[in-house]
Short mmCIF file of C-alpha atoms in Angstrom, two decimals:
data_model
loop_
_atom_site.label_atom_id
_atom_site.label_comp_id
_atom_site.label_asym_id
_atom_site.label_seq_id
_atom_site.Cartn_x
_atom_site.Cartn_y
_atom_site.Cartn_z
CA UNK A 1 0.00 0.00 0.00
CA UNK A 2 1.39 3.43 -0.94
CA UNK A 3 1.93 6.25 1.54
CA UNK A 4 -0.68 8.29 -0.37
CA UNK A 5 -3.29 5.56 0.10
CA UNK A 6 -2.51 5.38 3.81
CA UNK A 7 -3.04 9.13 4.17
CA UNK A 8 -6.31 9.21 2.24
CA UNK A 9 -9.10 10.47 4.46
CA UNK A 10 -12.41 8.60 4.47
CA UNK A 11 -15.17 10.36 2.56
CA UNK A 12 -17.71 11.87 4.94
CA UNK A 13 -21.49 12.09 4.73
CA UNK A 14 -22.55 15.43 3.29
CA UNK A 15 -25.09 17.34 1.24
CA UNK A 16 -24.01 18.39 -2.24
CA UNK A 17 -25.67 20.57 -4.87
CA UNK A 18 -26.57 18.63 -8.01
CA UNK A 19 -24.50 19.38 -11.06
CA UNK A 20 -26.01 22.31 -12.94
CA UNK A 21 -27.99 23.50 -9.89
CA UNK A 22 -27.35 27.00 -8.53
CA UNK A 23 -26.72 27.59 -4.81
CA UNK A 24 -29.88 28.09 -2.72
CA UNK A 25 -29.23 31.79 -2.05
CA UNK A 26 -28.94 32.41 -5.80
CA UNK A 27 -31.95 30.25 -6.63
CA UNK A 28 -34.12 32.44 -4.40
CA UNK A 29 -33.40 35.40 -6.71
CA UNK A 30 -35.30 33.58 -9.46
CA UNK A 31 -38.54 32.68 -7.66
CA UNK A 32 -41.80 34.61 -7.98
CA UNK A 33 -43.18 36.96 -5.35
CA UNK A 34 -45.67 34.32 -4.22
CA UNK A 35 -42.99 31.60 -4.10
CA UNK A 36 -40.84 33.93 -2.00
CA UNK A 37 -43.68 34.33 0.50
CA UNK A 38 -44.27 30.58 0.59
CA UNK A 39 -40.55 29.98 1.19
CA UNK A 40 -40.52 32.43 4.09
CA UNK A 41 -43.55 30.70 5.60
CA UNK A 42 -41.96 27.26 5.20
CA UNK A 43 -38.79 28.51 6.88
CA UNK A 44 -40.76 30.07 9.74
CA UNK A 45 -42.54 26.78 10.39
CA UNK A 46 -39.14 25.24 11.16
CA UNK A 47 -37.82 28.17 13.20
CA UNK A 48 -37.16 27.44 16.87
CA UNK A 49 -37.62 30.28 19.36
CA UNK A 50 -35.92 29.10 22.52
CA UNK A 51 -37.32 25.60 22.78
CA UNK A 52 -40.62 26.26 20.99
CA UNK A 53 -41.85 26.88 17.47
CA UNK A 54 -44.57 29.09 16.08
CA UNK A 55 -48.04 27.73 16.76
CA UNK A 56 -49.22 28.77 13.31
CA UNK A 57 -47.70 30.36 10.22
CA UNK A 58 -49.87 31.68 7.42
CA UNK A 59 -49.23 33.45 4.12
CA UNK A 60 -51.57 36.44 3.90
CA UNK A 61 -49.87 38.29 1.06
CA UNK A 62 -52.69 39.20 -1.28
CA UNK A 63 -55.36 41.83 -1.74
CA UNK A 64 -56.67 42.84 1.68
CA UNK A 65 -53.67 41.51 3.60
CA UNK A 66 -53.28 44.88 5.39
CA UNK A 67 -49.54 44.82 4.84
CA UNK A 68 -49.05 41.38 6.39
CA UNK A 69 -47.31 39.03 3.98
CA UNK A 70 -46.60 36.25 6.48
CA UNK A 71 -48.17 36.06 9.93
CA UNK A 72 -46.45 33.82 12.50
CA UNK A 73 -48.20 33.36 15.82
CA UNK A 74 -46.56 32.42 19.10
CA UNK A 75 -49.89 31.16 20.42
CA UNK A 76 -53.31 30.40 18.98
CA UNK A 77 -54.86 33.82 19.58
CA UNK A 78 -53.72 36.90 17.67
CA UNK A 79 -52.72 39.24 20.50
CA UNK A 80 -50.27 42.10 21.02
CA UNK A 81 -46.65 40.91 21.20
CA UNK A 82 -47.87 37.38 20.47
CA UNK A 83 -47.03 37.24 16.77
CA UNK A 84 -44.34 38.19 14.26
CA UNK A 85 -44.89 39.89 10.90
CA UNK A 86 -42.64 38.96 7.98
CA UNK A 87 -42.69 41.51 5.18
CA UNK A 88 -41.66 39.84 1.90
CA UNK A 89 -40.04 42.15 -0.67
CA UNK A 90 -38.75 40.37 -3.77
CA UNK A 91 -36.75 42.99 -5.63
CA UNK A 92 -33.78 42.94 -8.00
CA UNK A 93 -31.84 45.17 -5.61
CA UNK A 94 -31.14 45.39 -1.91
CA UNK A 95 -33.82 47.12 0.14
CA UNK A 96 -33.55 50.86 0.70
CA UNK A 97 -35.37 53.28 3.02
CA UNK A 98 -37.50 54.16 -0.02
CA UNK A 99 -38.72 50.55 -0.07
CA UNK A 100 -39.32 50.43 3.68
CA UNK A 101 -40.98 53.78 4.41
CA UNK A 102 -44.17 53.20 2.33
CA UNK A 103 -44.57 49.89 4.16
CA UNK A 104 -44.27 51.72 7.48
CA UNK A 105 -47.01 54.14 6.43
CA UNK A 106 -49.33 51.23 5.65
CA UNK A 107 -48.32 49.40 8.85
CA UNK A 108 -48.87 52.34 11.19
CA UNK A 109 -52.15 53.21 9.49
CA UNK A 110 -53.53 49.74 10.25
CA UNK A 111 -52.17 49.76 13.80
CA UNK A 112 -53.79 53.13 14.54
CA UNK A 113 -57.04 51.89 13.01
CA UNK A 114 -56.93 48.75 15.16
CA UNK A 115 -56.81 46.39 12.16
CA UNK A 116 -54.50 44.06 14.08
CA UNK A 117 -52.53 44.10 17.36
CA UNK A 118 -48.91 45.20 17.66
CA UNK A 119 -46.54 42.41 16.59
CA UNK A 120 -43.57 41.34 18.66
CA UNK A 121 -41.29 41.80 15.64
CA UNK A 122 -41.62 43.17 12.12
CA UNK A 123 -39.08 41.53 9.80
CA UNK A 124 -38.00 42.71 6.36
CA UNK A 125 -37.18 39.74 4.11
CA UNK A 126 -35.56 40.21 0.71
CA UNK A 127 -33.51 37.82 -1.46
CA UNK A 128 -30.65 40.34 -1.63
CA UNK A 129 -31.19 41.50 1.96
CA UNK A 130 -31.33 45.16 3.02
CA UNK A 131 -28.84 47.68 1.70
CA UNK A 132 -26.31 49.56 3.86
CA UNK A 133 -28.48 52.65 4.43
CA UNK A 134 -31.51 50.71 5.66
CA UNK A 135 -29.19 48.38 7.60
CA UNK A 136 -27.76 51.32 9.54
CA UNK A 137 -31.23 52.73 10.23
CA UNK A 138 -32.52 49.39 11.53
CA UNK A 139 -29.49 49.23 13.81
CA UNK A 140 -30.42 52.64 15.28
CA UNK A 141 -34.18 52.74 16.01
CA UNK A 142 -34.21 56.44 16.88
CA UNK A 143 -32.62 57.33 13.56
CA UNK A 144 -35.11 55.08 11.78
CA UNK A 145 -38.02 56.92 13.42
CA UNK A 146 -36.50 60.32 12.61
CA UNK A 147 -35.78 59.31 9.02
CA UNK A 148 -39.35 58.09 8.48
CA UNK A 149 -40.95 61.28 9.88
CA UNK A 150 -38.57 63.52 7.91
CA UNK A 151 -39.35 61.69 4.66
CA UNK A 152 -43.07 61.72 5.42
CA UNK A 153 -43.16 65.44 6.12
CA UNK A 154 -40.92 66.23 3.15
CA UNK A 155 -42.76 63.94 0.73
CA UNK A 156 -39.58 62.08 -0.20
CA UNK A 157 -38.81 58.36 -0.50
CA UNK A 158 -42.14 57.68 -2.21
CA UNK A 159 -44.26 59.35 0.51
CA UNK A 160 -45.44 62.45 -1.34
CA UNK A 161 -48.95 61.08 -1.87
CA UNK A 162 -49.22 60.05 1.80
CA UNK A 163 -48.66 63.50 3.34
CA UNK A 164 -52.26 63.84 4.52
CA UNK A 165 -51.99 60.64 6.54
CA UNK A 166 -49.44 62.13 8.91
CA UNK A 167 -51.97 63.56 11.35
CA UNK A 168 -51.02 64.76 14.85
CA UNK A 169 -52.43 61.52 16.23
CA UNK A 170 -50.33 59.49 13.79
CA UNK A 171 -47.15 61.42 14.63
CA UNK A 172 -47.75 60.97 18.35
CA UNK A 173 -48.34 57.24 17.81
CA UNK A 174 -45.09 56.90 15.85
CA UNK A 175 -43.11 58.84 18.45
CA UNK A 176 -44.39 56.50 21.17
CA UNK A 177 -43.78 53.33 19.15
CA UNK A 178 -40.81 51.06 19.92
CA UNK A 179 -38.84 50.97 16.67
CA UNK A 180 -36.68 48.13 18.01
CA UNK A 181 -39.45 45.86 16.76
CA UNK A 182 -38.24 46.43 13.19
CA UNK A 183 -35.48 44.07 12.09
CA UNK A 184 -34.00 42.46 9.01
CA UNK A 185 -34.39 38.71 8.53
CA UNK A 186 -31.45 37.75 6.35
CA UNK A 187 -31.57 35.07 3.68
CA UNK A 188 -28.96 33.01 5.54
CA UNK A 189 -31.29 32.83 8.55
CA UNK A 190 -34.25 31.76 6.43
CA UNK A 191 -32.12 29.09 4.75
CA UNK A 192 -30.91 27.79 8.12
CA UNK A 193 -34.48 27.47 9.39
CA UNK A 194 -35.73 25.92 6.15
CA UNK A 195 -32.91 23.36 6.23
CA UNK A 196 -34.33 21.91 9.46
CA UNK A 197 -36.75 20.04 7.20
CA UNK A 198 -33.90 18.43 5.31
CA UNK A 199 -36.11 16.46 2.91
CA UNK A 200 -38.07 19.53 1.75
CA UNK A 201 -34.89 21.62 1.68
CA UNK A 202 -33.02 19.17 -0.53
CA UNK A 203 -35.99 18.78 -2.86
CA UNK A 204 -36.48 22.52 -3.29
CA UNK A 205 -32.85 23.39 -3.95
CA UNK A 206 -31.69 20.32 -5.87
CA UNK A 207 -29.41 19.16 -3.08
CA UNK A 208 -28.45 15.49 -2.90
CA UNK A 209 -27.30 13.64 0.20
CA UNK A 210 -23.96 11.99 -0.51
CA UNK A 211 -23.05 8.98 1.60
CA UNK A 212 -19.48 8.75 2.74
CA UNK A 213 -17.39 5.71 3.58
CA UNK A 214 -18.77 3.14 6.00
CA UNK A 215 -16.91 2.63 9.28
CA UNK A 216 -14.08 0.11 9.27
CA UNK A 217 -14.94 -3.17 10.99
CA UNK A 218 -12.85 -3.32 14.20
CA UNK A 219 -10.66 -6.38 14.60
CA UNK A 220 -12.41 -7.23 17.85
CA UNK A 221 -16.13 -6.98 18.56
CA UNK A 222 -16.95 -3.78 20.43
CA UNK A 223 -19.15 -3.58 23.55
CA UNK A 224 -22.04 -1.94 21.68
CA UNK A 225 -22.30 -4.83 19.20
CA UNK A 226 -22.06 -7.70 21.66
CA UNK A 227 -25.80 -8.40 21.81
CA UNK A 228 -26.05 -9.60 18.20
CA UNK A 229 -22.61 -11.23 18.35
CA UNK A 230 -23.56 -13.25 21.44
CA UNK A 231 -26.84 -14.23 19.76
CA UNK A 232 -24.86 -15.61 16.82
CA UNK A 233 -22.60 -17.51 19.23
CA UNK A 234 -25.75 -19.04 20.75
CA UNK A 235 -26.88 -20.08 17.27
CA UNK A 236 -23.48 -21.70 16.57
CA UNK A 237 -23.61 -23.54 19.89
CA UNK A 238 -27.10 -24.80 19.09
CA UNK A 239 -25.90 -26.04 15.69
CA UNK A 240 -22.97 -27.88 17.31
CA UNK A 241 -25.10 -29.26 20.12
CA UNK A 242 -22.38 -28.16 22.49
CA UNK A 243 -21.89 -24.99 24.59
CA UNK A 244 -19.34 -22.60 23.16
CA UNK A 245 -18.11 -19.03 23.56
CA UNK A 246 -16.73 -16.30 21.32
CA UNK A 247 -13.15 -17.42 21.77
CA UNK A 248 -13.96 -20.92 20.53
CA UNK A 249 -15.97 -19.53 17.62
CA UNK A 250 -12.96 -17.52 16.51
CA UNK A 251 -10.88 -20.71 16.53
CA UNK A 252 -13.35 -22.42 14.19
CA UNK A 253 -12.70 -21.40 10.58
CA UNK A 254 -16.29 -21.95 9.38
CA UNK A 255 -17.99 -20.05 12.19
CA UNK A 256 -15.32 -17.35 12.24
CA UNK A 257 -15.91 -16.65 8.55
CA UNK A 258 -19.66 -16.49 9.13
CA UNK A 259 -19.24 -14.13 12.10
CA UNK A 260 -16.88 -11.92 10.09
CA UNK A 261 -19.45 -11.64 7.31
CA UNK A 262 -22.19 -10.82 9.82
CA UNK A 263 -20.07 -8.11 11.42
CA UNK A 264 -19.27 -6.67 7.99
CA UNK A 265 -23.01 -6.42 7.27
CA UNK A 266 -23.64 -4.88 10.70
CA UNK A 267 -21.07 -2.15 10.04
CA UNK A 268 -22.44 -1.53 6.56
CA UNK A 269 -25.81 -0.80 8.18
CA UNK A 270 -23.97 1.20 10.85
CA UNK A 271 -22.63 3.39 8.03
CA UNK A 272 -26.20 3.90 6.83
CA UNK A 273 -27.26 4.74 10.38
CA UNK A 274 -24.55 7.40 10.69
CA UNK A 275 -25.43 8.80 7.28
CA UNK A 276 -29.06 9.11 8.40
CA UNK A 277 -28.00 10.82 11.62
CA UNK A 278 -25.70 13.28 9.81
CA UNK A 279 -28.13 14.25 7.03
CA UNK A 280 -31.69 13.99 8.30
CA UNK A 281 -33.39 15.64 11.26
CA UNK A 282 -35.74 12.73 11.91
CA UNK A 283 -34.41 9.25 12.67
CA UNK A 284 -34.83 7.79 9.20
CA UNK A 285 -32.71 4.75 10.07
CA UNK A 286 -35.12 3.84 12.88
CA UNK A 287 -37.97 4.10 10.38
CA UNK A 288 -36.11 1.77 8.01
CA UNK A 289 -35.47 -0.72 10.81
CA UNK A 290 -39.20 -0.81 11.53
CA UNK A 291 -39.92 -1.45 7.83
CA UNK A 292 -37.46 -4.35 7.85
CA UNK A 293 -38.85 -5.71 11.13
CA UNK A 294 -42.36 -5.82 9.70
CA UNK A 295 -41.07 -7.25 6.42
CA UNK A 296 -39.17 -10.20 7.91
CA UNK A 297 -41.23 -10.96 11.01
CA UNK A 298 -43.50 -13.57 9.45
CA UNK A 299 -40.58 -15.38 7.83
CA UNK A 300 -38.43 -15.39 10.97
CA UNK A 301 -41.23 -16.68 13.16
CA UNK A 302 -42.21 -19.56 10.87
CA UNK A 303 -42.83 -22.76 12.90
CA UNK A 304 -40.98 -24.66 10.16
CA UNK A 305 -37.69 -23.07 11.20
CA UNK A 306 -36.18 -25.23 13.91
CA UNK A 307 -32.77 -23.67 14.59
CA UNK A 308 -31.30 -20.25 15.18
CA UNK A 309 -29.19 -20.38 12.04
CA UNK A 310 -32.28 -21.26 9.99
CA UNK A 311 -34.05 -18.23 11.43
CA UNK A 312 -30.97 -16.11 10.74
CA UNK A 313 -30.79 -17.22 7.11
CA UNK A 314 -34.53 -16.73 6.61
CA UNK A 315 -34.25 -13.18 7.98
CA UNK A 316 -31.33 -12.29 5.70
CA UNK A 317 -33.08 -13.71 2.63
CA UNK A 318 -36.32 -11.90 3.46
CA UNK A 319 -34.52 -8.60 4.11
CA UNK A 320 -32.66 -8.77 0.81
CA UNK A 321 -35.95 -9.23 -1.01
CA UNK A 322 -37.68 -6.23 0.58
CA UNK A 323 -38.71 -3.15 -1.38
CA UNK A 324 -38.15 -0.16 0.88
CA UNK A 325 -38.79 2.71 -1.52
CA UNK A 326 -40.92 4.41 1.15
CA UNK A 327 -37.68 5.11 3.03
CA UNK A 328 -35.75 8.24 2.04
CA UNK A 329 -32.63 6.16 2.59
CA UNK A 330 -33.43 3.67 -0.18
CA UNK A 331 -31.54 5.61 -2.86
CA UNK A 332 -28.35 5.35 -0.78
CA UNK A 333 -28.58 1.64 0.10
CA UNK A 334 -25.51 -0.54 -0.40
CA UNK A 335 -25.21 -4.28 -0.70
CA UNK A 336 -24.75 -5.13 2.97
CA UNK A 337 -27.22 -2.63 4.38
CA UNK A 338 -30.46 -4.63 4.52
CA UNK A 339 -28.79 -7.83 5.81
CA UNK A 340 -27.01 -5.60 8.32
CA UNK A 341 -30.31 -4.20 9.57
CA UNK A 342 -31.24 -7.71 10.71
CA UNK A 343 -28.24 -7.71 13.05
CA UNK A 344 -29.16 -4.22 14.24
CA UNK A 345 -32.64 -5.48 15.09
CA UNK A 346 -31.10 -8.33 17.10
CA UNK A 347 -28.69 -5.88 18.72
CA UNK A 348 -31.70 -3.84 19.84
CA UNK A 349 -33.28 -7.07 21.18
CA UNK A 350 -36.21 -6.89 18.79
CA UNK A 351 -35.42 -10.37 17.41
CA UNK A 352 -33.51 -13.41 18.62
CA UNK A 353 -32.23 -16.26 16.52
CA UNK A 354 -32.41 -19.03 19.13
CA UNK A 355 -35.83 -19.72 20.57
#
């Protein structure tokens, strides 16, 4: 073996963008206004606030939405400080104060009219994020308030036609309002939240899970695999009609070869288990194990099978013949995976070979 081969690092489990697919942040530049709103809503449904998630998330962006593109509630009732408003702006450029101020006019008009309660946060969401001027204003709430009132009174930044709406009552309301509620929600944040649903995220952005190298089979059985190994030793002892232990099995060429093959299959499935853990939020490997358990149970429990090795062989044959396309892992299955799941089921004490 060459030095280069010795130094080669094992390939790890990872997510990769399909060939010809643009990165997610770039792809979002190409979606429609409605698709942008739906993406924001999908991301919000995965967002964790402390240890909780939003109770409900709804796209309202349409005629009569009262300036609420996406409404995300922290509890069932729509109450003051109990919901967040996500304002979706899908423009070719970064957002400017001229984009934000008209939205503020609409927002404050509805608040003063009692159309909806005050939100906890008001987020600006744009594929190219906010520009430097609006960024600085959002970072300094007092300057944001001053800038809005100055533009409103001066009829600049697209507010000329709204001058009559700045009544004394409106100005007093704005001066009393906490402008720290206004924030930017960056694309990177939305993508991080959306990625929590890894299946939907990969499907939307053309991302494929790539399975790395399976773990190397240790020379000696490890403590965490001893349950299925000891069950195989019991099956060998039953076949011999004589008590035996692991040390004696390893001295027997036939049984040692069989045990080595079983351990190789176990570690193949262990590679699939680690891939599932690294890529998916939900325990997809556990779901696959349950599919295999149901698929082989009738065969393994046949009264015609008299010995542990017969039950073992029946389980392996049945597992290899299963169709598990309902599992998201099926496209990344390798030759030893399904036989290996049988040993994982025994290792979890969900099957035994010897009755």
